PDB file of C-alpha atoms in Angstrom:
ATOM      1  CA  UNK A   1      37.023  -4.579  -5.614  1.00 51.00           C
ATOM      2  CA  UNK A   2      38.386  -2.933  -8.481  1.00 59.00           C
ATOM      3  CA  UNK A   3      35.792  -4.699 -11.103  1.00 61.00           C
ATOM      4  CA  UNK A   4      34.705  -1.272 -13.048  1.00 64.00           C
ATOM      5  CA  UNK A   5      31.610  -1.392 -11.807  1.00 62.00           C
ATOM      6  CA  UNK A   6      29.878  -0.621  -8.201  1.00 57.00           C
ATOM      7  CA  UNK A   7      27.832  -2.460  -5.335  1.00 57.00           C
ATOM      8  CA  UNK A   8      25.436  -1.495  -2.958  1.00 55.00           C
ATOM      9  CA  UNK A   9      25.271  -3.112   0.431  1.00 53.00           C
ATOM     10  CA  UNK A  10      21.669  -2.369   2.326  1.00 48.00           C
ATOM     11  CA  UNK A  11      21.029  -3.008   6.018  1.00 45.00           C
ATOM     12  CA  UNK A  12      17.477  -4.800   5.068  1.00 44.00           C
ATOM     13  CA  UNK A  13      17.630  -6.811   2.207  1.00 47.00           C
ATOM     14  CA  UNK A  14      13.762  -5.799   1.465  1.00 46.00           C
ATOM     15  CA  UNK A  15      11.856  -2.412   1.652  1.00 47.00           C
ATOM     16  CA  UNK A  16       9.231  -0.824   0.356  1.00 47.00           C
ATOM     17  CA  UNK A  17      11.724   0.674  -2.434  1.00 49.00           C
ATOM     18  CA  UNK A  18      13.849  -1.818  -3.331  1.00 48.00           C
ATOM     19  CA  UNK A  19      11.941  -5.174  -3.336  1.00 54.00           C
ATOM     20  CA  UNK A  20       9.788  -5.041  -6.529  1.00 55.00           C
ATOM     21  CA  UNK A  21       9.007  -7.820  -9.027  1.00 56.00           C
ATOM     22  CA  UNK A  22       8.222  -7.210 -12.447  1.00 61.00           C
ATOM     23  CA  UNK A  23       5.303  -8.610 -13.897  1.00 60.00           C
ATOM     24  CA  UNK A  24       3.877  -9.087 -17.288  1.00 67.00           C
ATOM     25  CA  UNK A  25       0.061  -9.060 -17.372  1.00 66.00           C
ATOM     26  CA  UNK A  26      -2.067 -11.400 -20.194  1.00 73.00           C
ATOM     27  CA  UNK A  27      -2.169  -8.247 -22.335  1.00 79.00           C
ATOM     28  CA  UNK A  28       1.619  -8.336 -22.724  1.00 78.00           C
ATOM     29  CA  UNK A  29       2.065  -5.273 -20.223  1.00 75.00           C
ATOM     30  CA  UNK A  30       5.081  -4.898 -18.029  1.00 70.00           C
ATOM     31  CA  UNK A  31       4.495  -3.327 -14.731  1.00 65.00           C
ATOM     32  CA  UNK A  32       6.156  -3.373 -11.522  1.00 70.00           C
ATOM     33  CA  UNK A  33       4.198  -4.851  -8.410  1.00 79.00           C
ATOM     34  CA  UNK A  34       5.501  -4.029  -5.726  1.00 84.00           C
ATOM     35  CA  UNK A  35       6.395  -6.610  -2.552  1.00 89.00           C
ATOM     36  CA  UNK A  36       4.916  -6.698   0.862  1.00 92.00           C
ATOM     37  CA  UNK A  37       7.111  -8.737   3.527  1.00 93.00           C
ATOM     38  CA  UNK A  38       5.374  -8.940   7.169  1.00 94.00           C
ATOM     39  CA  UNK A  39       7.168 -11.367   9.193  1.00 95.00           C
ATOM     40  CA  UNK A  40       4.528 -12.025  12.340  1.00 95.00           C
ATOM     41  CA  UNK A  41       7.182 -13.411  14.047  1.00 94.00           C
ATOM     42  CA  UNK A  42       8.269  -9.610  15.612  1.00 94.00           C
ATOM     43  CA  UNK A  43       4.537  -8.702  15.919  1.00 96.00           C
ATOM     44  CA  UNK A  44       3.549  -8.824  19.906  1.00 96.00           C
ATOM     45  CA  UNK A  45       0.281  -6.883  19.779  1.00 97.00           C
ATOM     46  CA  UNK A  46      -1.869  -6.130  16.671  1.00 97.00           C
ATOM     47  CA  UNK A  47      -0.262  -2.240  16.857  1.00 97.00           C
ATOM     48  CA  UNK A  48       2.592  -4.135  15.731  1.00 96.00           C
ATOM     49  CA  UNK A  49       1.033  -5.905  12.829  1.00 97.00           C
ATOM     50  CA  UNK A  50      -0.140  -2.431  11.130  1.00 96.00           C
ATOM     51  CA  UNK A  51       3.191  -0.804  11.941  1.00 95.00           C
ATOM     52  CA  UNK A  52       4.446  -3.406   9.925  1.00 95.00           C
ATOM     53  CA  UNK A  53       1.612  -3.136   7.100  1.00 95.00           C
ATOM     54  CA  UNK A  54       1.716   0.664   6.805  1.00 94.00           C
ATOM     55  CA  UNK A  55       5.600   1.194   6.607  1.00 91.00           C
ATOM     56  CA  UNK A  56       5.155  -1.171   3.591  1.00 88.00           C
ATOM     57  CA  UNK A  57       2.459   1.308   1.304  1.00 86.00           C
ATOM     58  CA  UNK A  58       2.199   4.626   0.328  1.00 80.00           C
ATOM     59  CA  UNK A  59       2.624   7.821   3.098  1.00 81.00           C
ATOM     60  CA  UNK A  60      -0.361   9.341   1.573  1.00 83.00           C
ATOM     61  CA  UNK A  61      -2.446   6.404   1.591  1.00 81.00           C
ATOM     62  CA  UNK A  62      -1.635   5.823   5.811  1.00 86.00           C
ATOM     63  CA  UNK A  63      -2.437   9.387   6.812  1.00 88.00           C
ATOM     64  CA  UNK A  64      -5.781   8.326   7.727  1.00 92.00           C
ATOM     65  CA  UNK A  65      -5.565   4.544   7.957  1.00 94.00           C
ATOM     66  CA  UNK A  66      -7.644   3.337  11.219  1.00 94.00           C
ATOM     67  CA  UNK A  67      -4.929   0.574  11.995  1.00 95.00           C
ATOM     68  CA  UNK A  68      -7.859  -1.998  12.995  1.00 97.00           C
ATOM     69  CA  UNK A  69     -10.027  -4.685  10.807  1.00 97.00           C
ATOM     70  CA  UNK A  70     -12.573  -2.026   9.497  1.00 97.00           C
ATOM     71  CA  UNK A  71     -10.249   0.343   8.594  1.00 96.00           C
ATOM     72  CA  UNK A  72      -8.009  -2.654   6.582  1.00 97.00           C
ATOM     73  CA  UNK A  73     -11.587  -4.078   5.352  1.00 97.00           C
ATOM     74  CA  UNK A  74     -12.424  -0.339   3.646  1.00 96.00           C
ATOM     75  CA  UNK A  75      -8.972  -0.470   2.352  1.00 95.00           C
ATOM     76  CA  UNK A  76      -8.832  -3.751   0.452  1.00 96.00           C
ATOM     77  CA  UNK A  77     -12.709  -3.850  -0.503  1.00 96.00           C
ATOM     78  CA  UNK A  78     -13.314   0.207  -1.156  1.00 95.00           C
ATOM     79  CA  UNK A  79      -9.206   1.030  -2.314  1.00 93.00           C
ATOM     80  CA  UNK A  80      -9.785   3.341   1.202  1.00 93.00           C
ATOM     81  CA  UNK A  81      -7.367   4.602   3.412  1.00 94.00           C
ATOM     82  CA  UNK A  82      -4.309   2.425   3.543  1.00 94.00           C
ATOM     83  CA  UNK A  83      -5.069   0.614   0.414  1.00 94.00           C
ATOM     84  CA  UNK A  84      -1.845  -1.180  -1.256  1.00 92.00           C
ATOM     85  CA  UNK A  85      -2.240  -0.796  -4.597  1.00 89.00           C
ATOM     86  CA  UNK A  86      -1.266  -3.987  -6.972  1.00 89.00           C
ATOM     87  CA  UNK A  87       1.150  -5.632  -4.856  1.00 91.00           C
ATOM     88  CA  UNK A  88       2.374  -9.087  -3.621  1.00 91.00           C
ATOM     89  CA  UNK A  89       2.100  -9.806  -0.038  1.00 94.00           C
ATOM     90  CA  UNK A  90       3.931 -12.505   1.802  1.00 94.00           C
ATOM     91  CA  UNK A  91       3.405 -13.130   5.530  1.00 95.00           C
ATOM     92  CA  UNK A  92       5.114 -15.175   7.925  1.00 95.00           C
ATOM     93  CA  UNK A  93       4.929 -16.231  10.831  1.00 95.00           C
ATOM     94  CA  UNK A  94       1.418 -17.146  10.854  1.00 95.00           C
ATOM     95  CA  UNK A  95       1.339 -18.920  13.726  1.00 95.00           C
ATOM     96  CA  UNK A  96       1.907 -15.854  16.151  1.00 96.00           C
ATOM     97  CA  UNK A  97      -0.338 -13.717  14.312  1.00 96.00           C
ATOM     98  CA  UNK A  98      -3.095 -15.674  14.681  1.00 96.00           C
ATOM     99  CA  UNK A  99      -2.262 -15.776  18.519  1.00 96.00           C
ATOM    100  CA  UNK A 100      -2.490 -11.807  18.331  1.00 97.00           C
ATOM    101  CA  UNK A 101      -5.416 -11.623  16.137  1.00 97.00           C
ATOM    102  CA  UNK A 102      -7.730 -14.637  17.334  1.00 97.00           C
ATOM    103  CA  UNK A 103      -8.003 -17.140  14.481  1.00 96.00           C
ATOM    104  CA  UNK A 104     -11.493 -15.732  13.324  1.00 97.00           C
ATOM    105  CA  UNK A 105     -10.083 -12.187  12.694  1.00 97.00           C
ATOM    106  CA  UNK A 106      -6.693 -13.496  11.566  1.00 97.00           C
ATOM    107  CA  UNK A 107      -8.765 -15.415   8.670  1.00 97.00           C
ATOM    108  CA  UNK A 108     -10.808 -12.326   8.024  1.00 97.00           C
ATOM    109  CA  UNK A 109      -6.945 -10.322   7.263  1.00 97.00           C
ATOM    110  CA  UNK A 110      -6.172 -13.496   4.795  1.00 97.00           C
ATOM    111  CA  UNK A 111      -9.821 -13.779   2.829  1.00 97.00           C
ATOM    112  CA  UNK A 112      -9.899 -10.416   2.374  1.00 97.00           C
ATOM    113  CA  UNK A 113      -6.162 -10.565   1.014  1.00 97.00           C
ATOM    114  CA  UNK A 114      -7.431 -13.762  -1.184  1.00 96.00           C
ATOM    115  CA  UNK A 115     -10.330 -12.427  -2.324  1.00 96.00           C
ATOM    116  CA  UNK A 116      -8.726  -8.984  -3.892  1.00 95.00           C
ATOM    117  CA  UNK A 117      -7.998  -8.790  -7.398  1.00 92.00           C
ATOM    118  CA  UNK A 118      -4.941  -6.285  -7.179  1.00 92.00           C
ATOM    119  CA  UNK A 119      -3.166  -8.360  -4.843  1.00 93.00           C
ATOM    120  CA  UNK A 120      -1.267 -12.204  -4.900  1.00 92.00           C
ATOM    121  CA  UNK A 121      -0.929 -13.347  -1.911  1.00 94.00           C
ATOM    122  CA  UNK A 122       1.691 -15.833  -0.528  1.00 94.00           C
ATOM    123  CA  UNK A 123       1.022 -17.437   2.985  1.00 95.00           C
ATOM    124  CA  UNK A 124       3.502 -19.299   5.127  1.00 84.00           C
ATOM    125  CA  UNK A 125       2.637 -22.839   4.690  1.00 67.00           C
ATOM    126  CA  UNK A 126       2.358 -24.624   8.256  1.00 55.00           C
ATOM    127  CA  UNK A 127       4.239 -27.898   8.944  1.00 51.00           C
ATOM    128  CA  UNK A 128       2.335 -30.702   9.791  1.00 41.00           C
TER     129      UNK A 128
END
């Protein structure tokens, strides 16, 4: 590997530091947006889920995140305790999580992720 140059092998191929896309806004700003990747697929109880969510934002921001529906409601709809910021998030795995969550409150999580402004939000589609 002699190329004159280096490489850098991760374990993960995403994190919270190193997957970030870089958007350009209608005014013509560039700004990075950071990527959140929950795969439902290793989520057996909701605890899971939020693990998941909260090792994705900011440490200051999770200090006093409830880990439950209210708490995630006050965070997307009031920029409260565990709020994301202007981000992407992509879940997978769908399927399970709604088996953890109950459909109802599974659909809450996704409306409230459709309805925010700071965030794009990319769903698993389902096969039919």
């Amino acid at each position: 590997m002699n190329l004159g140059y280096s490489k850098v092998f991760d374990k993960m191929a995403y994190g919270k530091d190193t997957f970030v896309s870089i958007v350009t806004d209608e005014n013509g700003k560039t700004r990075h947006k950071r990527k959140i990747f929950i795969n439902g697929e290793f989520c057996e109880s909701k605890q899971d889920f939020w693990n998941k969510y909260v090792a994705e934002i900011d440490s200051e921001s999770v200090k006093h995140f409830g880990k439950n529906l209210d708490a995630f409601n006050d965070a997307i709809t009031a920029e409260g305790p565990g709020f994301p910021g202007d981000c992407i998030i992509e879940i997978i795995g769908t399927e399970k999580l709604e088996k953890v969550f109950g459909k109802d409150d599974f659909d809450f999580i996704l409306d409230l992720l459709r309805n925010a402004e700071f965030v794009d939000l990319i769903v698993e589609k389902s096969e039919v």
